[in-house]
Every structure is written in structure tokens, then in C-alpha cells.
Amino acid sequence: MTLVDCGNGVRLERGRACPLPDGTVLVSDHYYPQGDGPWPTLLMRQPYGRDIASTVVYAHPVWFARHGYHVAIQDVRGRGGSSGAFYPFRHEGRDGAESIAWLRKHPASNGRIGMYGFSYQGATQLLAAAEEPEGLECIAPHMTATDLFNGWFYHHGALRLSSTLGWGIQMLREDARRMGLREVSARLEDAWRNVRAQALAAPYGEHFAVADAELPDYLRDWVTHSEAGEYWSSLDVSTRLDRIRIPALHIAGWFDLYLEGSVSGYEALRKSAGSELARENQFLVAGPWVHIPWGDRAGDVTFGDAANLDTDALLLRWFNHWLKDTGEFNGEPRVRYFALGVNEWRQSDDWPAGSEYSLYLRSEGNANSRKGDGWLSERLPECDEPRDVYVYDPEVPVLAPGGLPALAGCFDQSAMELGNHLLVYTSKAAVRAMEVMGRPRVCIYAATSAAHADFTAKLVRVFASGRAEFLCIGIARSSWLFRESGYAADAVHAWEFALEPIAFVLMPGECLRLEVASSAFPLYDRNPGTAIAPQLADEWSWTRSTQQVLHGPEHPSVLILPIKGETAW
């Protein structure tokens, strides 16, 4: 065994093999602290190259080794140096549990193991924990999901198109190289160099990365399994939460791809984890971050130095507490969250906390664009007001908050709000600060001429300068929302759904704004307006539709805010 000197007494062993009972061999790099050990072990299982070790957001494993941890970074099945075939999520539970059993016999390990990592590396933790392996004492799953359908790939029935297609292309590149598919590999590399344009393909289900029979079929499976069910639950822990019996430290980002998955995962395990120890020791940290990197900027906004939370130090305290019995996580708030607007960290005994506050959608019948007459009112209309009407055209959709590239962050929406193909409702200026914390909800009474439809609701904060800063968004697809009650064109339905989680403080002089549309492309895929599956639709099958939004005593379209403390007016 050859060890590489990493300084400060830390040594690196590259490429140690872990044989699994089925003959698969998983390969890991091991970082050993100064001294003879044994030590508690930190395990990360990932598909991106064990030498990278998620250092895009975490300290290098050498740093954790300096603090007295044996660190193992493992390539999952079918990736890097590990053998076998890669199918995302499918093998991570059993492979993770067997890797932990192997690690406990490693001479450097004292048998006490924690796992860390974000995104896919977060999912590997949850899946391994659900196998209840002996020795796994805590996990730190960041920016991930316990429920893949609802928290990772789909949002209320609409595919998260840009991220799903982009990630699929990213992962298939290594598969093509391992399989020796040179022509397909070259096409995938070309697509990856212009990955944000790939969602423009129509039909996207015929994109070569989805449809090529030589490639693994997981991307194809993601876009065709458009309803929750056995396919998805077989890949995640959503039906096995009671088998997770250990503490978890969750990290979420307000502008992360998997924000809903992260917060919902925390909530689900707080409620349904399989032991009191686990239920009482779920912690959530939610910062103003995108998926990569975590820091003081998201989009075109800088949040100040407070946003640069030292997550490595937080992780170290977490693992010291559970794996070294230091007790140093005692007194940590159960929920720590960054409140946009005041740009400071706040804490809560749980998520969400507070009460609900309603703002009703009002207009004189022309709420189209921010030039229109839509407003948000504390008062319910006393009589029916003229309906607001707009046309949804799949060929010219309302774009994602981050525009056509679907960039994540706090982007200014004011230019986009000039279009008449969305409705805009704005409150009066706040007279005092109001804190919103949780998931805003809408109930929009609407009728549409299409047999299949979507509605989106986007919440923004408006400054005196006119800047309209994106906060959060939600969508609902008729086939998902009305799957039990039934849906019909030209009939009035109550579209009631939640937006993604957020925490912010509306400051005096600022306004709150709700945008209503029928797309946020390519964040979500376009609804063709017909029974044709969205992944098979293109300009030959897209259908325009007319949407009518009602507001009155019988149809009180409303924005419902989760607030802490006083209202703004």
C-alpha cells in the first residue's frame, strides 16, 4: 500500500477496492489523520470522480482528516474506477449499506460512521440509511430529496425540464465513454458544451440523449414516468421513511434546483423517521444559495458577508457531536434560515412557523402585464369583477425567472412583466416590515379553453426603483391537480397549489407582486394543451388556449402568505 503525504500528518491511499457480494468492485480513496487511529469515518459516495470529492462546495477531505476523521470517498457502481452498470439511485441503498459494513472492518475505522455530500451524494446517504446499516450514526444530506418525483424531477406534475435534461446529458457522457460509443459520445460532448440550449429541442422526448437506444435508458425513463408511482418509489426513500432511524443535518438553498426536495425531506423525516432519536434530531439550514456555489451571490444580487456561512465548520460540529460525543451541537436551532431583504440569519423551533395572511387578486379586467390594472388587496371583492384574460401560446411561452437559460437566482423580472401573456397583481407599498417564512400558496379560480393546462404563480418583491426581484415560483398541471376530481375545458376550477419555500422580509416602501401565467419555460416543460404527452409535442401539435382568471365573492382568487408577526399594512 502506497500512501501519499498530504501534509500535517495526513496520508492518502488511492484506489482501495471494496468487493460487494454480487461481484461488483467499488473503489475509494482514503484519507488518514495523523497518528495510528482508529478514527470515526466520514463516507461520501458519488458519481462524479472521487478525486473531486464535492470540493465545489465542501472543504477538501484532507481538511476533515486534519480534524481527526478517516475519510473515504467512493465511486458508486458504474462510475470512475468502480465496476458495474450505473443507473441513478437504483443500487445506492444496498451498495451503500454493504460499503459501510466493509468500512467498519477497515483498520482505520473505529466503527462509527457518518455520511456527507450534496445533490446525488445526498441521495446516496438517504438510500443507505434506509437499509439501517450497523455503524451508520448520522448523515448530512444537502440539496437533495427523499421524494424524487415531487422533489427532484417534477413539480405538481410538470417536468423540471432544463435541469432534468441537462443532468441526464451530463451523466450519460461517462456512460458513452465506458461503453465505447464514440459517435454518441461526441454528440453528447457537443450538447454538454451548449447544455442550456438543449431544452429548446421539440419534441424533447426525441432528443438523441433521450431516444438513442445505444445509451442507458434512465433519462428516457425520467421523462416518460410523468406520474408518481412504483418506478419512483423504488428509487427513493419516500415509502420507507420509517427505516431511517438516525439524525440528519439538511442544507437547502432558496434558489437551488432541489429546494422543494430538501425542505420536504426535512419535514418528512421530522414527522415519519423510524425513531424518536431521528425525529427529534432533524435539523435544517436554508441559505440564499444556488446549487453551486454556496455564497453571498445568487443571480444578480449580493447578500452580504453573512451569506458566506461556514458550512464546513457546521459539518465538523455535527460530526464531532454524533461521532465523537463532544456535545457541541447542543443548543443549535432546529431551523436556521437566511431571511432575504434583511439579509440575516434567523432561527425557528420548526418549519414553518407563524400564521397565514391572505391577499386577494383584484383588477378592473386588464391585469395583463405590469402596465395593467391588477392589484393585491387585503379585502375580498364585494361583487364580481371583470375577468382577466390572456392567451397561452406554447410557441411563445412565458420564460423562466432566469430567462431562456433558466438560470437560478434573484433576477429582476420587470422586463419580463411587460408581456401581455401574463397577469400581474401588485400590492400597495408596505408601511412596516413583514416576515414571510414557509410556502406561499395560491387559489386561482380560472377557466381555460384547453383540455390540458398549466398555471404558474411567481412571487416577486418590488422596490421603489421598479426592480422586481424574484422570490419563488410554483406550477400546477391540470392532469396532476385534478387527477381525482376531473378537469374540463371552459369550466371554472379552483387551482390551489403551493409555491416553493422561501423566507424574506418585505421592507417598508416595498411592494409584493404575484405573476400568473401558464408557463415558465424551460424551467418546466411546456403543456401542449392537448392529450399528447408533453415530451412528444412540438409546433405541429402545440395548441393555443385562452385563460380567464376570476375574482369576486364567489370566486375569491387569493395569495396566502405564511407570515411571522405583523402584516405589512
Coordinates of C-alpha atoms in Angstrom, one line a residue, residues 93-450:
G93 CA -29.2 1.7 -0.9
R94 CA -27.7 -1.8 -0.9
D95 CA -24.3 -0.7 -2.2
G96 CA -24.1 1.9 0.5
A97 CA -25.0 -0.5 3.3
E98 CA -22.5 -3.0 2.1
S99 CA -19.8 -0.4 1.7
I100 CA -20.5 0.7 5.3
A101 CA -20.2 -2.9 6.5
W102 CA -16.9 -3.2 4.7
L103 CA -15.7 0.2 6.1
R104 CA -16.4 -0.9 9.7
K105 CA -13.8 -3.6 9.3
H106 CA -11.2 -1.2 7.9
P107 CA -8.3 -0.9 10.3
A108 CA -8.5 2.9 10.2
S109 CA -12.2 2.9 11.3
N110 CA -13.4 2.7 14.9
G111 CA -16.8 1.5 13.6
R112 CA -18.6 4.9 14.0
I113 CA -19.6 6.2 10.6
G114 CA -21.2 9.4 9.3
M115 CA -22.0 10.3 5.7
Y116 CA -22.0 13.7 3.9
G117 CA -22.5 15.2 0.5
F118 CA -24.9 17.2 -1.6
S119 CA -27.2 16.6 -4.6
Y120 CA -26.7 13.0 -5.7
Q121 CA -24.3 12.4 -2.8
G122 CA -27.2 13.4 -0.5
A123 CA -29.4 10.8 -2.1
T124 CA -26.8 8.1 -1.5
Q125 CA -27.0 8.9 2.2
L126 CA -30.7 8.7 2.5
L127 CA -30.9 5.4 0.5
A128 CA -28.1 3.8 2.6
A129 CA -29.7 5.0 5.8
A130 CA -33.0 3.3 4.8
E131 CA -31.1 0.0 4.8
E132 CA -30.4 0.5 8.5
P133 CA -26.7 -0.5 8.3
E134 CA -25.0 -1.0 11.7
G135 CA -22.5 1.7 12.4
L136 CA -24.1 4.5 10.5
E137 CA -24.8 7.0 13.2
C138 CA -25.7 10.2 11.4
I139 CA -26.0 11.7 7.9
A140 CA -25.8 15.2 6.4
P141 CA -27.9 15.1 3.2
H142 CA -27.7 18.5 1.4
M143 CA -29.7 19.8 -1.5
T144 CA -31.3 16.5 -2.3
A145 CA -34.7 14.8 -1.9
T146 CA -36.4 12.0 -0.1
D147 CA -39.1 12.0 -2.8
L148 CA -37.6 12.1 -6.3
F149 CA -40.8 12.6 -8.2
N150 CA -42.0 15.6 -6.3
G151 CA -38.8 17.0 -5.0
W152 CA -36.3 16.4 -7.8
F153 CA -37.8 15.8 -11.3
Y154 CA -41.4 17.0 -11.3
H155 CA -43.3 19.9 -9.7
H156 CA -47.0 19.4 -9.3
G157 CA -47.0 17.3 -12.5
A158 CA -44.7 19.4 -14.7
L159 CA -41.3 18.1 -15.6
R160 CA -38.3 20.3 -14.4
L161 CA -37.1 20.2 -18.0
S162 CA -33.9 22.2 -18.1
S163 CA -32.3 20.5 -15.0
T164 CA -33.5 17.0 -15.9
L165 CA -32.3 17.1 -19.5
G166 CA -29.1 18.9 -18.5
W167 CA -28.2 16.4 -15.7
G168 CA -29.1 13.4 -17.9
I169 CA -26.7 14.6 -20.6
Q170 CA -24.0 15.2 -18.0
M171 CA -24.3 11.7 -16.6
L172 CA -24.7 9.9 -20.0
R173 CA -21.3 11.3 -21.2
E174 CA -19.4 8.9 -18.9
D175 CA -21.7 6.0 -19.8
A176 CA -21.0 6.6 -23.5
R177 CA -17.2 6.6 -22.9
R178 CA -17.3 3.5 -20.8
M179 CA -19.4 1.7 -23.5
G180 CA -17.0 2.8 -26.3
L181 CA -19.7 4.7 -28.2
R182 CA -17.5 7.2 -29.9
E183 CA -20.1 8.9 -32.2
V184 CA -22.7 9.2 -29.5
S185 CA -20.0 10.4 -27.0
A186 CA -19.0 13.2 -29.4
R187 CA -22.7 14.3 -29.8
L188 CA -23.1 14.3 -26.0
E189 CA -20.0 16.4 -25.6
D190 CA -21.3 18.9 -28.2
A191 CA -24.6 19.0 -26.3
W192 CA -22.9 19.5 -23.0
R193 CA -20.9 22.5 -24.3
N194 CA -24.2 24.1 -25.1
V195 CA -26.3 22.4 -22.4
R196 CA -28.7 25.2 -21.7
A197 CA -29.9 25.2 -25.3
Q198 CA -30.9 21.5 -25.2
A199 CA -34.3 22.2 -23.6
L200 CA -35.3 24.0 -26.8
A201 CA -35.5 20.7 -28.6
A202 CA -39.0 19.8 -29.6
P203 CA -40.2 17.2 -29.1
Y204 CA -37.7 16.9 -26.3
G205 CA -38.6 13.2 -25.9
E206 CA -36.9 12.7 -29.3
H207 CA -33.7 14.4 -28.2
F208 CA -30.9 11.9 -29.1
A209 CA -29.8 11.7 -25.4
V210 CA -33.4 10.6 -24.5
A211 CA -34.1 8.4 -27.6
D212 CA -30.8 6.8 -28.6
A213 CA -31.2 3.0 -28.0
E214 CA -27.5 2.5 -27.5
L215 CA -27.5 4.7 -24.4
P216 CA -28.7 3.7 -20.9
D217 CA -32.4 4.4 -20.6
Y218 CA -32.6 6.3 -17.3
L219 CA -33.1 9.7 -19.0
R220 CA -35.8 8.2 -21.1
D221 CA -37.4 6.7 -18.0
W222 CA -37.4 10.1 -16.2
V223 CA -39.3 11.9 -18.9
T224 CA -41.8 9.1 -19.6
H225 CA -42.7 8.3 -16.0
S226 CA -44.7 11.5 -15.6
E227 CA -46.8 10.3 -12.6
A228 CA -45.8 9.3 -9.1
G229 CA -45.8 5.6 -8.6
E230 CA -43.7 2.4 -8.2
Y231 CA -41.0 3.4 -10.6
W232 CA -40.1 6.5 -8.5
S233 CA -40.7 5.0 -5.0
S234 CA -38.4 2.1 -6.0
L235 CA -35.6 4.6 -6.4
D236 CA -36.1 6.8 -3.3
V237 CA -37.0 6.5 0.4
S238 CA -40.4 8.2 0.2
T239 CA -42.2 4.9 1.2
R240 CA -39.5 3.9 3.7
L241 CA -39.0 6.9 5.9
D242 CA -39.7 4.8 9.0
R243 CA -36.5 2.8 8.2
I244 CA -34.4 5.9 8.7
R245 CA -33.6 6.0 12.4
I246 CA -30.6 8.3 12.7
P247 CA -30.1 12.1 12.9
A248 CA -29.7 14.2 9.8
L249 CA -28.5 17.7 9.1
H250 CA -30.3 19.1 6.0
I251 CA -29.0 22.0 4.0
A252 CA -31.2 23.8 1.4
G253 CA -30.8 26.8 -0.9
W254 CA -33.5 29.2 -1.7
F255 CA -32.5 29.2 -5.4
D256 CA -31.4 25.6 -5.6
L257 CA -32.8 23.1 -8.2
Y258 CA -33.9 20.8 -5.4
L259 CA -35.2 23.3 -2.8
E260 CA -38.6 21.6 -2.5
G261 CA -36.9 18.2 -2.1
S262 CA -34.6 19.4 0.6
V263 CA -37.2 21.1 2.7
S264 CA -39.8 18.4 2.2
G265 CA -37.2 15.8 3.1
Y266 CA -36.6 17.6 6.4
E267 CA -40.3 17.8 7.1
A268 CA -40.9 14.2 6.2
L269 CA -38.2 12.9 8.5
R270 CA -39.3 15.2 11.3
K271 CA -42.7 13.5 11.1
S272 CA -42.1 10.0 9.9
A273 CA -38.5 8.9 10.7
G274 CA -38.4 5.5 12.5
S275 CA -37.2 6.5 15.9
E276 CA -37.7 9.3 18.4
L277 CA -33.9 10.0 18.2
A278 CA -34.2 10.6 14.5
R279 CA -37.4 12.6 14.6
E280 CA -36.1 14.9 17.3
N281 CA -32.7 15.3 15.6
Q282 CA -33.5 16.6 12.2
F283 CA -32.0 20.0 11.5
L284 CA -32.5 22.4 8.6
V285 CA -30.2 25.2 7.4
A286 CA -31.7 27.2 4.5
G287 CA -29.4 29.8 2.8
P288 CA -29.7 32.2 -0.2
W289 CA -27.8 29.7 -2.4
V290 CA -28.0 28.2 -5.8
H291 CA -26.9 24.6 -6.4
I292 CA -23.2 25.6 -6.9
P293 CA -21.6 27.5 -5.3
W294 CA -22.8 28.4 -1.8
G295 CA -22.1 32.0 -1.0
D296 CA -23.1 35.6 -1.0
R297 CA -24.4 35.9 -4.6
A298 CA -27.4 34.4 -6.4
G299 CA -28.2 35.8 -9.8
D300 CA -27.5 39.5 -9.9
V301 CA -27.9 40.1 -6.2
T302 CA -25.2 40.2 -3.5
F303 CA -26.5 39.3 0.0
G304 CA -23.5 40.4 2.1
D305 CA -20.9 38.5 4.1
A306 CA -23.5 36.9 6.4
A307 CA -24.5 34.6 3.4
N308 CA -21.0 33.1 3.4
L309 CA -21.9 30.7 6.2
D310 CA -19.0 28.4 7.2
T311 CA -20.8 25.1 6.3
D312 CA -17.6 23.1 6.8
A313 CA -17.3 24.3 10.4
L314 CA -21.0 23.4 10.8
L315 CA -20.4 19.9 9.4
L316 CA -17.5 19.5 11.7
R317 CA -19.5 20.4 14.8
W318 CA -22.3 18.0 13.6
F319 CA -19.9 15.0 13.2
N320 CA -18.0 15.8 16.4
H321 CA -21.3 15.8 18.3
W322 CA -22.5 12.4 16.9
L323 CA -19.3 10.5 16.2
K324 CA -17.0 11.9 19.0
D325 CA -19.6 12.6 21.7
T326 CA -18.5 16.2 22.2
G327 CA -22.0 17.6 22.6
E328 CA -21.0 20.7 20.6
F329 CA -24.2 20.7 18.5
N330 CA -26.3 21.1 21.6
G331 CA -28.1 24.4 21.5
E332 CA -28.1 24.6 17.7
P333 CA -31.5 25.9 16.4
R334 CA -33.6 23.2 14.8
V335 CA -34.1 25.5 11.8
R336 CA -31.7 28.2 10.8
Y337 CA -32.7 30.3 7.7
F338 CA -31.5 33.3 5.8
A339 CA -34.2 36.0 5.6
L340 CA -33.9 37.8 2.3
G341 CA -34.5 41.5 2.4
V342 CA -32.8 42.0 5.8
N343 CA -30.1 39.5 4.7
E344 CA -29.5 38.0 8.1
W345 CA -29.8 34.6 9.7
R346 CA -32.8 33.8 11.8
Q347 CA -33.9 30.7 13.7
S348 CA -37.0 28.8 14.5
D349 CA -38.1 25.9 16.6
D350 CA -39.6 24.4 13.4
W351 CA -40.6 24.9 9.8
P352 CA -42.8 26.6 9.0
A353 CA -43.8 28.8 11.9
G354 CA -46.4 31.6 12.2
S355 CA -49.9 32.3 10.7
E356 CA -51.4 32.8 7.3
Y357 CA -52.3 36.1 5.7
S358 CA -54.5 36.5 2.6
L359 CA -54.1 39.0 -0.3
Y360 CA -56.9 38.8 -2.9
L361 CA -56.3 39.2 -6.6
R362 CA -58.2 42.2 -7.9
S363 CA -58.5 44.2 -11.2
E364 CA -60.8 46.0 -13.5
G365 CA -60.4 43.3 -16.1
N366 CA -57.0 44.2 -17.5
A367 CA -54.3 42.8 -15.2
N368 CA -52.1 41.9 -18.3
S369 CA -48.5 43.0 -17.7
R370 CA -47.2 45.4 -15.0
K371 CA -48.8 48.2 -17.1
G372 CA -52.2 46.7 -16.3
D373 CA -54.6 47.3 -13.5
G374 CA -54.1 44.3 -11.3
W375 CA -53.6 44.7 -7.6
L376 CA -53.4 42.6 -4.4
S377 CA -55.9 43.6 -1.7
E378 CA -56.5 42.7 1.9
R379 CA -60.2 43.0 1.1
L380 CA -62.3 40.4 -0.7
P381 CA -64.2 41.9 -3.7
E382 CA -67.7 42.8 -2.8
C383 CA -69.0 41.9 -6.2
D384 CA -67.8 40.0 -9.3
E385 CA -65.1 42.0 -11.1
P386 CA -64.4 41.6 -14.8
R387 CA -62.3 38.6 -15.6
D388 CA -58.7 38.9 -16.5
V389 CA -57.9 37.1 -19.8
Y390 CA -54.7 36.1 -21.5
V391 CA -53.6 33.8 -24.3
Y392 CA -51.2 30.9 -23.7
D393 CA -49.1 30.1 -26.7
P394 CA -46.6 27.2 -26.3
E395 CA -44.6 28.5 -29.2
V396 CA -44.1 31.8 -27.4
P397 CA -44.1 30.8 -23.7
V398 CA -43.5 33.0 -20.7
L399 CA -39.9 32.3 -19.8
A400 CA -38.4 31.0 -16.5
P401 CA -37.4 33.5 -13.8
G402 CA -33.8 33.3 -15.0
G403 CA -34.8 33.7 -18.7
L404 CA -34.3 31.3 -21.5
P405 CA -31.2 29.7 -19.9
A406 CA -33.3 29.1 -16.8
L407 CA -30.6 30.5 -14.6
A408 CA -31.1 30.2 -10.8
G409 CA -31.1 33.3 -8.6
C410 CA -32.7 36.6 -7.6
F411 CA -33.2 38.0 -11.1
D412 CA -35.1 41.2 -12.0
Q413 CA -38.5 40.2 -13.5
S414 CA -39.6 43.8 -14.5
A415 CA -38.7 43.4 -18.2
M416 CA -40.5 40.0 -18.5
E417 CA -43.6 41.6 -16.8
L418 CA -44.1 43.8 -19.8
G419 CA -45.7 40.9 -21.8
N420 CA -49.5 40.7 -22.0
H421 CA -49.3 36.9 -21.9
L422 CA -49.1 37.0 -18.1
L423 CA -51.2 38.7 -15.3
V424 CA -49.6 41.0 -12.8
Y425 CA -51.1 41.8 -9.4
T426 CA -49.2 44.3 -7.1
S427 CA -49.8 45.3 -3.5
K428 CA -49.6 48.8 -2.1
A429 CA -46.3 49.7 -0.5
A430 CA -45.6 48.2 2.9
V431 CA -45.8 50.5 5.9
R432 CA -44.0 48.2 8.2
A433 CA -41.7 45.2 7.9
M434 CA -43.4 41.8 7.3
E435 CA -41.6 38.5 7.5
V436 CA -42.7 35.6 5.3
M437 CA -41.4 32.1 6.1
G438 CA -42.7 29.0 4.6
R439 CA -44.6 28.1 1.4
P440 CA -46.8 30.7 -0.1
R441 CA -50.0 29.3 -1.6
V442 CA -52.5 30.4 -4.2
C443 CA -56.0 29.6 -5.0
I444 CA -56.8 30.8 -8.5
Y445 CA -60.3 30.4 -9.9
A446 CA -59.8 30.0 -13.6
A447 CA -61.3 28.6 -16.8
T448 CA -59.2 27.7 -19.9
S449 CA -60.2 26.7 -23.4
A450 CA -57.7 23.9 -23.4

